[in-house]
Short mmCIF file of C-alpha atoms and ligand atoms in Angstrom, two decimals:
data_model
loop_
_atom_site.label_atom_id
_atom_site.label_comp_id
_atom_site.label_asym_id
_atom_site.label_seq_id
_atom_site.Cartn_x
_atom_site.Cartn_y
_atom_site.Cartn_z
CA MET A 16 20.59 -8.23 16.38
CA LYS A 17 19.10 -5.23 14.54
CA ARG A 18 15.69 -4.01 15.66
CA ALA A 19 13.00 -2.57 13.42
CA LEU A 20 9.73 -0.88 14.26
CA VAL A 21 7.10 -1.17 11.52
CA THR A 22 4.02 1.05 11.86
CA GLY A 23 0.95 -0.32 10.08
CA VAL A 24 2.13 -3.91 10.42
CA SER A 25 -1.37 -5.28 9.73
CA GLY A 26 -1.46 -3.76 6.21
CA GLN A 27 -0.25 -5.24 2.93
CA ASP A 28 3.26 -3.75 3.03
CA GLY A 29 3.61 -4.13 6.80
CA ALA A 30 3.05 -7.86 6.49
CA TYR A 31 5.49 -8.40 3.61
CA LEU A 32 8.11 -6.09 5.10
CA SER A 33 7.95 -7.84 8.48
CA LYS A 34 8.49 -11.21 6.83
CA PHE A 35 11.40 -9.78 4.84
CA LEU A 36 13.05 -8.26 7.94
CA LEU A 37 12.59 -11.46 9.98
CA GLU A 38 14.35 -13.36 7.20
CA LYS A 39 17.18 -10.80 7.41
CA GLY A 40 17.54 -11.66 11.11
CA TYR A 41 15.88 -8.53 12.56
CA ARG A 42 13.87 -8.44 15.74
CA VAL A 43 10.62 -7.00 14.41
CA TYR A 44 8.21 -4.83 16.38
CA GLY A 45 4.94 -3.91 14.70
CA THR A 46 2.32 -1.37 15.63
CA TYR A 47 -1.35 -2.10 15.26
CA ARG A 48 -4.53 -0.17 16.02
CA ARG A 49 -7.05 -1.33 18.51
CA LEU A 50 -10.08 -2.33 16.42
CA SER A 51 -13.38 -3.93 17.42
CA THR A 52 -12.30 -6.95 15.37
CA PRO A 53 -8.56 -7.75 15.25
CA ASN A 54 -7.02 -7.59 11.80
CA PHE A 55 -3.99 -9.89 11.73
CA TRP A 56 -5.00 -12.16 8.86
CA ARG A 57 -2.11 -11.07 6.61
CA LEU A 58 0.50 -11.82 9.26
CA GLN A 59 -1.15 -15.18 9.89
CA HIS A 60 -1.34 -15.89 6.16
CA LEU A 61 2.43 -15.30 5.85
CA GLY A 62 3.12 -17.39 8.97
CA VAL A 63 4.83 -14.53 10.84
CA PHE A 64 2.18 -13.51 13.36
CA GLU A 65 3.86 -15.35 16.26
CA LYS A 66 7.27 -13.88 15.42
CA ILE A 67 6.35 -10.22 15.59
CA ASN A 68 6.29 -8.19 18.78
CA LEU A 69 3.02 -6.30 18.57
CA ILE A 70 2.58 -2.87 20.13
CA SER A 71 -0.72 -1.01 20.19
CA CYS A 72 -0.26 2.45 18.68
CA ASP A 73 -2.29 5.00 16.78
CA LEU A 74 -0.68 7.74 14.69
CA ILE A 75 -3.11 10.28 16.09
CA ASP A 76 -1.85 9.53 19.62
CA GLU A 77 1.71 10.77 20.04
CA ASN A 78 2.19 9.13 23.42
CA SER A 79 1.56 5.74 21.88
CA ILE A 80 4.29 6.44 19.30
CA THR A 81 6.82 7.47 21.97
CA GLU A 82 5.88 4.36 23.93
CA ALA A 83 6.39 2.17 20.84
CA LEU A 84 9.90 3.63 20.45
CA ARG A 85 10.65 3.11 24.14
CA ILE A 86 9.56 -0.53 24.01
CA SER A 87 11.24 -1.42 20.75
CA ARG A 88 14.41 0.75 20.87
CA PRO A 89 14.71 0.38 17.09
CA ASN A 90 17.63 0.96 14.75
CA GLU A 91 15.14 1.49 11.95
CA VAL A 92 11.56 2.77 11.81
CA TYR A 93 9.41 2.00 8.78
CA ASN A 94 6.45 4.38 8.84
CA LEU A 95 3.85 2.58 6.75
CA ALA A 96 0.74 3.40 8.78
CA ALA A 97 -1.74 5.66 7.00
CA GLN A 98 -5.31 6.10 5.91
CA SER A 99 -4.15 4.84 2.54
CA PHE A 100 -7.32 4.74 0.43
CA VAL A 101 -7.54 7.71 -1.94
CA GLY A 102 -11.32 7.37 -2.38
CA ALA A 103 -11.95 7.50 1.39
CA SER A 104 -9.79 10.60 1.69
CA PHE A 105 -12.46 12.57 -0.19
CA GLU A 106 -15.01 11.39 2.37
CA GLN A 107 -12.74 11.93 5.39
CA PRO A 108 -10.37 14.73 4.38
CA THR A 109 -9.61 15.98 7.88
CA GLY A 110 -9.13 12.52 9.38
CA THR A 111 -6.83 11.61 6.52
CA GLY A 112 -4.80 14.75 7.15
CA MET A 113 -4.51 13.93 10.84
CA VAL A 114 -3.25 10.38 10.24
CA THR A 115 -1.54 10.36 6.86
CA GLY A 116 -0.08 13.88 7.15
CA LEU A 117 0.38 14.92 10.77
CA GLY A 118 1.00 11.31 11.79
CA VAL A 119 4.34 11.51 9.97
CA THR A 120 5.38 14.54 11.98
CA ARG A 121 4.41 12.76 15.19
CA VAL A 122 6.68 9.85 14.25
CA LEU A 123 9.56 12.11 13.20
CA GLU A 124 9.25 14.27 16.30
CA ALA A 125 9.17 11.20 18.55
CA VAL A 126 12.34 9.95 16.84
CA ARG A 127 14.01 13.37 17.22
CA GLN A 128 13.26 13.40 20.93
CA PHE A 129 14.07 9.75 21.59
CA ASP A 130 17.17 9.07 19.47
CA THR A 131 18.25 10.99 16.36
CA GLY A 132 20.36 8.00 15.30
CA ILE A 133 17.25 6.00 14.34
CA ARG A 134 16.87 5.62 10.58
CA VAL A 135 13.38 6.38 9.24
CA TYR A 136 11.63 5.16 6.11
CA GLN A 137 8.63 7.28 5.13
CA ALA A 138 6.04 5.65 2.85
CA SER A 139 5.69 8.36 0.24
CA THR A 140 3.77 7.78 -2.97
CA SER A 141 3.37 8.30 -6.71
CA GLU A 142 0.03 9.97 -5.89
CA LEU A 143 2.12 13.10 -5.19
CA TYR A 144 2.43 13.59 -8.97
CA GLY A 145 -1.35 13.87 -9.19
CA THR A 146 -2.86 15.35 -12.32
CA GLY A 147 0.43 16.76 -13.59
CA GLY A 148 1.88 13.68 -15.27
CA ARG A 149 2.33 13.00 -18.96
CA SER A 150 5.68 11.31 -19.41
CA LYS A 151 7.53 9.08 -16.94
CA GLN A 152 7.75 10.49 -13.41
CA ASN A 153 11.04 10.57 -11.53
CA GLU A 154 12.50 12.21 -8.41
CA GLY A 155 12.72 15.58 -10.22
CA THR A 156 9.13 15.67 -11.53
CA PRO A 157 7.00 18.40 -9.88
CA PHE A 158 4.28 17.29 -7.50
CA TYR A 159 0.65 18.30 -8.10
CA PRO A 160 -1.48 16.27 -5.66
CA ALA A 161 -5.11 15.60 -6.62
CA SER A 162 -6.69 14.25 -3.43
CA PRO A 163 -6.74 14.95 0.30
CA TYR A 164 -4.71 11.73 0.65
CA ALA A 165 -2.01 12.97 -1.73
CA ALA A 166 -1.90 16.41 -0.11
CA ALA A 167 -1.43 14.77 3.30
CA LYS A 168 1.31 12.53 1.88
CA LEU A 169 3.02 15.53 0.30
CA TYR A 170 3.14 17.21 3.71
CA GLY A 171 4.63 14.01 5.20
CA HIS A 172 7.12 13.81 2.34
CA HIS A 173 8.38 17.33 2.99
CA MET A 174 8.48 16.81 6.75
CA ALA A 175 10.75 13.78 6.32
CA ARG A 176 13.08 15.89 4.18
CA ILE A 177 12.92 18.78 6.65
CA TYR A 178 13.84 16.53 9.60
CA ARG A 179 16.70 15.17 7.51
CA ASP A 180 18.03 18.64 6.64
CA ALA A 181 17.33 20.34 9.98
CA TYR A 182 18.29 17.62 12.47
CA GLY A 183 20.46 15.25 10.45
CA ILE A 184 17.98 12.40 10.87
CA PHE A 185 18.52 9.61 8.35
CA ALA A 186 15.05 9.87 6.80
CA CYS A 187 14.22 8.52 3.33
CA ASN A 188 11.09 8.97 1.24
CA GLY A 189 10.21 5.95 -0.87
CA ILE A 190 8.09 7.31 -3.74
CA LEU A 191 6.47 3.99 -4.45
CA PHE A 192 4.14 3.53 -7.39
CA ASN A 193 1.13 1.23 -6.96
CA HIS A 194 2.11 -2.21 -5.77
CA GLU A 195 -0.32 -5.06 -5.42
CA SER A 196 -0.49 -8.65 -4.22
CA PRO A 197 -2.90 -11.28 -2.92
CA LEU A 198 -2.70 -9.38 0.39
CA ARG A 199 -3.98 -6.11 -1.10
CA GLY A 200 -7.01 -4.59 0.61
CA LEU A 201 -10.29 -5.48 -1.09
CA GLU A 202 -11.34 -1.89 -1.79
CA PHE A 203 -8.33 -1.22 -4.05
CA VAL A 204 -9.13 -1.80 -7.69
CA THR A 205 -6.74 -4.67 -8.48
CA ARG A 206 -7.86 -6.90 -5.62
CA LYS A 207 -11.48 -5.85 -6.10
CA ILE A 208 -11.13 -7.15 -9.66
CA SER A 209 -9.24 -10.36 -8.82
CA ASN A 210 -11.70 -11.20 -6.04
CA GLY A 211 -14.66 -10.29 -8.27
CA VAL A 212 -13.39 -12.45 -11.12
CA ALA A 213 -12.87 -15.40 -8.77
CA LYS A 214 -16.42 -15.11 -7.42
CA ILE A 215 -17.92 -14.81 -10.91
CA ALA A 216 -15.87 -17.77 -12.20
CA LEU A 217 -17.09 -19.92 -9.31
CA GLY A 218 -20.72 -18.85 -9.67
CA ILE A 219 -20.89 -16.89 -6.39
CA GLU A 220 -21.61 -13.60 -8.14
CA LYS A 221 -22.64 -12.51 -11.63
CA ASN A 222 -21.28 -8.98 -12.07
CA LEU A 223 -18.58 -6.58 -11.00
CA SER A 224 -19.19 -2.83 -10.69
CA LEU A 225 -16.28 -0.47 -11.20
CA GLY A 226 -15.61 3.23 -11.71
CA ASN A 227 -13.19 4.87 -14.13
CA LEU A 228 -11.79 2.22 -16.48
CA ASP A 229 -9.53 4.69 -18.30
CA ALA A 230 -7.19 5.53 -15.41
CA LYS A 231 -3.67 4.21 -15.93
CA ARG A 232 -1.36 2.94 -13.22
CA ASP A 233 2.16 1.56 -12.96
CA TRP A 234 1.40 -1.64 -11.05
CA GLY A 235 4.20 -3.67 -9.44
CA TYR A 236 4.41 -6.62 -7.04
CA ALA A 237 4.41 -5.69 -3.35
CA PRO A 238 6.86 -8.34 -2.03
CA GLU A 239 9.52 -6.90 -4.35
CA TYR A 240 8.76 -3.32 -3.34
CA VAL A 241 9.28 -3.81 0.41
CA ARG A 242 12.88 -4.82 -0.29
CA SER A 243 13.50 -1.34 -1.68
CA MET A 244 12.41 0.18 1.66
CA TRP A 245 15.08 -1.77 3.47
CA LEU A 246 17.71 -0.99 0.82
CA MET A 247 17.10 2.76 1.23
CA LEU A 248 17.94 2.55 4.93
CA GLN A 249 21.18 0.60 4.30
CA GLN A 250 22.82 3.37 2.22
CA LYS A 251 25.57 5.72 3.40
CA MET A 252 23.39 8.81 2.93
CA PRO A 253 19.61 9.29 3.21
CA ASP A 254 17.80 10.10 -0.02
CA ASP A 255 14.46 9.82 -1.83
CA TYR A 256 13.80 7.18 -4.50
CA VAL A 257 11.13 6.36 -7.08
CA ILE A 258 10.18 2.68 -7.12
CA ALA A 259 8.19 1.55 -10.17
CA THR A 260 8.05 -0.90 -13.05
CA GLY A 261 8.12 1.74 -15.81
CA GLU A 262 5.01 0.21 -17.45
CA SER A 263 1.55 1.71 -17.33
CA HIS A 264 -1.76 -0.05 -17.97
CA SER A 265 -5.36 1.06 -17.74
CA VAL A 266 -7.92 -0.34 -15.31
CA ARG A 267 -9.71 -1.69 -18.43
CA GLU A 268 -6.57 -3.66 -19.40
CA PHE A 269 -6.34 -5.06 -15.87
CA VAL A 270 -9.99 -6.11 -16.05
CA SER A 271 -9.62 -7.72 -19.45
CA GLU A 272 -6.47 -9.62 -18.45
CA ALA A 273 -8.01 -10.78 -15.15
CA PHE A 274 -11.15 -12.17 -16.83
CA ASN A 275 -8.88 -13.82 -19.43
CA VAL A 276 -7.06 -15.71 -16.68
CA ALA A 277 -10.43 -17.20 -15.66
CA GLY A 278 -11.44 -17.84 -19.30
CA LEU A 279 -14.26 -15.25 -19.17
CA ASP A 280 -15.32 -12.30 -21.34
CA TRP A 281 -15.20 -9.19 -19.15
CA LYS A 282 -17.74 -7.31 -21.26
CA LYS A 283 -20.46 -9.73 -20.14
CA HIS A 284 -19.85 -9.06 -16.44
CA VAL A 285 -18.45 -5.57 -15.82
CA LYS A 286 -20.67 -2.57 -15.17
CA VAL A 287 -19.58 1.01 -14.74
CA ASP A 288 -21.08 2.72 -11.70
CA ARG A 289 -20.55 6.44 -11.03
CA LYS A 290 -20.44 5.64 -7.36
CA PHE A 291 -16.88 4.43 -7.80
CA MET A 292 -15.68 7.53 -9.65
CA ARG A 293 -13.70 10.12 -7.70
CA PRO A 294 -14.34 13.88 -7.60
CA LEU A 295 -10.86 14.33 -9.03
CA GLU A 296 -8.89 11.63 -10.82
CA VAL A 297 -5.21 10.86 -11.37
CA ASN A 298 -5.25 9.75 -14.99
CA LEU A 299 -1.75 8.49 -15.60
CA LEU A 300 1.10 7.22 -13.45
CA ARG A 301 4.24 5.73 -14.90
CA GLY A 302 7.49 5.76 -12.96
CA ASP A 303 11.14 6.02 -13.84
CA SER A 304 13.09 4.09 -11.19
CA ARG A 305 16.53 4.34 -12.82
CA LYS A 306 17.98 6.07 -9.75
CA ALA A 307 16.92 3.15 -7.52
CA GLY A 308 18.36 0.76 -10.09
CA LYS A 309 21.70 2.53 -10.09
CA LYS A 310 22.09 3.41 -6.42
CA LEU A 311 20.19 0.62 -4.65
CA GLY A 312 20.61 -2.14 -7.21
CA TRP A 313 16.80 -2.56 -7.12
CA LYS A 314 14.77 -3.69 -10.08
CA PRO A 315 11.30 -5.18 -10.52
CA ASN A 316 10.90 -8.69 -11.89
CA VAL A 317 7.16 -9.31 -11.81
CA LYS A 318 5.43 -7.34 -14.54
CA PHE A 319 1.79 -6.65 -15.37
CA ARG A 320 0.54 -9.95 -16.83
CA GLU A 321 2.23 -12.09 -14.21
CA LEU A 322 0.92 -9.85 -11.44
CA VAL A 323 -2.67 -10.19 -12.70
CA ARG A 324 -2.30 -13.96 -12.98
CA ILE A 325 -0.84 -14.30 -9.46
CA MET A 326 -3.73 -12.32 -7.97
CA VAL A 327 -6.58 -13.99 -9.86
CA GLU A 328 -5.26 -17.52 -9.39
CA ASN A 329 -4.74 -16.88 -5.68
CA ASP A 330 -8.28 -15.60 -5.14
CA MET A 331 -9.76 -18.46 -7.16
CA SER A 332 -7.80 -21.03 -5.20
CA LEU A 333 -8.78 -19.52 -1.83
CA TRP A 334 -12.48 -19.33 -2.76
CA ARG A 335 -12.39 -22.98 -3.90
CA ARG A 336 -10.83 -24.07 -0.62
CA TRP A 337 -13.36 -22.00 1.32
CA MET A 338 -16.27 -23.51 -0.59
CA ASP A 339 -14.85 -26.96 0.17
CA GLY A 340 -15.30 -26.15 3.86
CA GLU A 341 -11.74 -25.19 4.74
CA HIS A 342 -11.54 -22.18 7.05
CA PHE A 343 -8.48 -19.98 7.44
CA PRO A 344 -7.66 -16.31 8.21
CA TRP A 345 -8.77 -14.36 5.13
CA ASP A 346 -10.56 -11.09 4.41
CA ALA A 347 -12.80 -11.89 1.43
CA PRO A 348 -15.66 -13.92 2.97
CA SER A 349 -16.48 -11.23 5.52
CA TYR A 350 -16.20 -8.32 3.09
CA PRO A 351 -19.60 -6.91 2.18
CA SER A 352 -20.71 -6.13 -1.33
CA GLU A 353 -19.64 -2.56 -2.01
CA ALA A 354 -23.15 -2.00 -3.38
CA ASN A 355 -24.30 -1.60 0.23
CA ILE A 356 -21.75 1.07 1.05
CA LEU A 357 -23.07 4.52 0.27
CA SER A 358 -20.74 6.99 -1.34
CA ARG A 359 -20.69 10.73 -0.94
CA ASN A 360 -19.65 10.99 -4.60
CA LEU A 361 -23.21 10.12 -5.57
CA ARG A 362 -24.22 13.59 -4.50
CA VAL A 363 -21.76 15.50 -6.75
P1 NAP B 9 -2.72 -0.62 3.92
O1 NAP B 9 -2.79 -2.06 3.54
O2 NAP B 9 -3.94 0.21 3.84
O3 NAP B 9 -2.14 -0.54 5.41
C1 NAP B 9 -2.20 0.64 6.15
C2 NAP B 9 -1.82 0.35 7.58
O4 NAP B 9 -1.94 1.57 8.34
C3 NAP B 9 -2.72 -0.68 8.27
O5 NAP B 9 -1.94 -1.50 9.10
C4 NAP B 9 -3.64 0.18 9.10
O6 NAP B 9 -4.15 -0.47 10.24
C5 NAP B 9 -2.67 1.28 9.52
N1 NAP B 9 -3.35 2.48 10.02
C6 NAP B 9 -4.38 3.15 9.47
N2 NAP B 9 -4.72 4.20 10.23
C7 NAP B 9 -3.88 4.19 11.29
C8 NAP B 9 -3.73 5.00 12.43
N3 NAP B 9 -4.54 6.05 12.67
N4 NAP B 9 -2.76 4.70 13.33
C9 NAP B 9 -1.97 3.64 13.14
N5 NAP B 9 -2.06 2.80 12.09
C10 NAP B 9 -3.01 3.09 11.17
O7 NAP B 9 -1.60 0.12 3.06
P2 NAP B 9 -0.36 -0.49 2.25
O8 NAP B 9 -0.80 -0.75 0.86
O9 NAP B 9 0.27 -1.56 3.05
O10 NAP B 9 0.59 0.79 2.17
C11 NAP B 9 1.56 1.04 3.19
C12 NAP B 9 1.93 2.51 3.15
O11 NAP B 9 2.48 2.82 1.88
C13 NAP B 9 0.77 3.47 3.35
O12 NAP B 9 1.27 4.59 4.03
C14 NAP B 9 0.38 3.86 1.92
O13 NAP B 9 -0.25 5.12 1.92
C15 NAP B 9 1.73 3.87 1.26
N6 NAP B 9 1.75 3.57 -0.17
C16 NAP B 9 1.14 2.45 -0.64
C17 NAP B 9 1.24 2.15 -2.00
C18 NAP B 9 0.59 0.91 -2.56
O14 NAP B 9 0.43 0.85 -3.79
N7 NAP B 9 0.26 -0.09 -1.75
C19 NAP B 9 1.94 2.99 -2.87
C20 NAP B 9 2.56 4.12 -2.33
C21 NAP B 9 2.47 4.40 -0.99
P3 NAP B 9 -5.54 -1.31 10.23
O15 NAP B 9 -5.16 -2.66 9.71
O16 NAP B 9 -5.94 -1.28 11.64
O17 NAP B 9 -6.47 -0.57 9.31
N1 GDD B 10 -10.68 1.54 -5.65
C1 GDD B 10 -11.30 1.55 -6.83
N2 GDD B 10 -12.52 0.92 -6.98
N3 GDD B 10 -10.69 2.17 -7.86
C2 GDD B 10 -11.30 2.15 -9.07
C3 GDD B 10 -12.53 1.52 -9.27
C4 GDD B 10 -13.17 0.88 -8.18
O1 GDD B 10 -14.25 0.32 -8.28
N4 GDD B 10 -12.85 1.66 -10.58
C5 GDD B 10 -11.87 2.35 -11.16
N5 GDD B 10 -10.92 2.66 -10.24
C6 GDD B 10 -9.71 3.45 -10.49
C7 GDD B 10 -9.50 4.59 -9.52
O2 GDD B 10 -10.34 5.69 -9.86
C8 GDD B 10 -8.01 4.86 -9.74
O3 GDD B 10 -7.82 5.66 -10.87
C9 GDD B 10 -7.44 3.46 -10.04
O4 GDD B 10 -8.58 2.63 -10.30
C10 GDD B 10 -6.63 2.87 -8.88
O5 GDD B 10 -7.39 3.01 -7.71
P1 GDD B 10 -6.92 2.29 -6.33
O6 GDD B 10 -6.67 0.86 -6.58
O7 GDD B 10 -7.91 2.65 -5.29
O8 GDD B 10 -5.48 2.91 -6.05
P2 GDD B 10 -4.93 4.40 -6.13
O9 GDD B 10 -4.05 4.48 -7.33
O10 GDD B 10 -6.00 5.39 -5.99
O11 GDD B 10 -4.05 4.50 -4.79
C11 GDD B 10 -3.16 3.43 -4.43
O12 GDD B 10 -1.88 3.68 -4.98
C12 GDD B 10 -1.22 4.86 -4.49
C13 GDD B 10 0.14 4.97 -5.21
O13 GDD B 10 -0.03 5.58 -6.46
C14 GDD B 10 -3.11 3.37 -2.91
O14 GDD B 10 -2.38 2.23 -2.53
C15 GDD B 10 -2.43 4.59 -2.31
O15 GDD B 10 -2.25 4.40 -0.90
C16 GDD B 10 -1.06 4.75 -2.99
O16 GDD B 10 -0.40 5.89 -2.48
#
């Protein structure tokens, strides 16, 4: 039986990937951080919580990474753990560097010392392209990161390549464009919108405050994207791949489509608040995943409109059940209104 270690198992991708690997017959080990309130709702939601071997580990603590490798003795490591929110990286630039950047080196170095035969997937990102993009971005497009998060990820990206070239470690960078789902964190714009629309449609709230509506993203469906991570580690040779839908839509289009699903006019409910604007913005991301199509046989099926519908209908259905008195593991009811969270950007 193959063994996989997934760092960041409590996150969106960690949850879907664990489910995928369990279905493939893997023994799955997942690392989680010690928090004051445990955060396993996604694993519970997917019905896989009991099937995963959980190991406490923090990417700033190298001993905990070595210990996770010793306990799990994995064939494959999927390094998904990160401070993954671009907005927060402007507020915590050093912390983001320590986790999202140096954390990668800690994982790679632990693998080098423990067993160089372990295959490593590094969660790289389309954010690396930053402000440079105009046409479709592929593996040859230059990187020009535009946030502390992206700079940290770029460092991690290069370290994975360096460990591959220097030590022969089978390390792959998955340059994944934005991928969303009902399990997306509530601070990311797509889920913020789908949850906001659901609450407005059900009369729980009246308005939704957002930042830059002009930014364009290439949004795909997370359950399909985790399959590409696994495919990368099954190849003969390690390599880096862009994973994307090839379509780009603005935040405004996402908003309009999401309110449409609920039969509402977005212009009556959406407000723009500078608080949600970033000091530096990535205006356009649109990926060219032809290499992944050719070499991995990967292609996306769920496109923009279906993705929006899936997310809005899911949030509406969960809020209805919740209001009917049903209680289940879920993030939305305990998430505060972002209006109460102060932003440093207000001072710029
Ligand atoms: P996510 O939902 O934010 O999950 C991040 C995970 O990292 C969580 O399990 C989190 O644990 C964990 N984590 C945070 N800080 C940590 C630390 N110091 N030590 C150990 N674990 C830590 O992110 P995601 O959307 O699943 O993304 C997975 C990875 O892919 C991330 O590296 C992200 O940057 C990258 N990525 C995501 C996308 C996307 O569109 N989703 C696109 C490209 C790349 P807690 O639950 O305790 O917070
Ligand atoms: N979060 C948020 N909240 N974003 C907003 C808002 C808002 O109220 N209003 C507008 N936006 C805009 C952001 O400025 C950005 O241009 C876009 O919506 C998407 O923001 P996020 O959903 O926070 O995602 P992201 O693109 O910055 O980063 C995500 O995708 C990357 C891959 O390109 C994250 O998952 C990263 O971890 C990932 O690497």
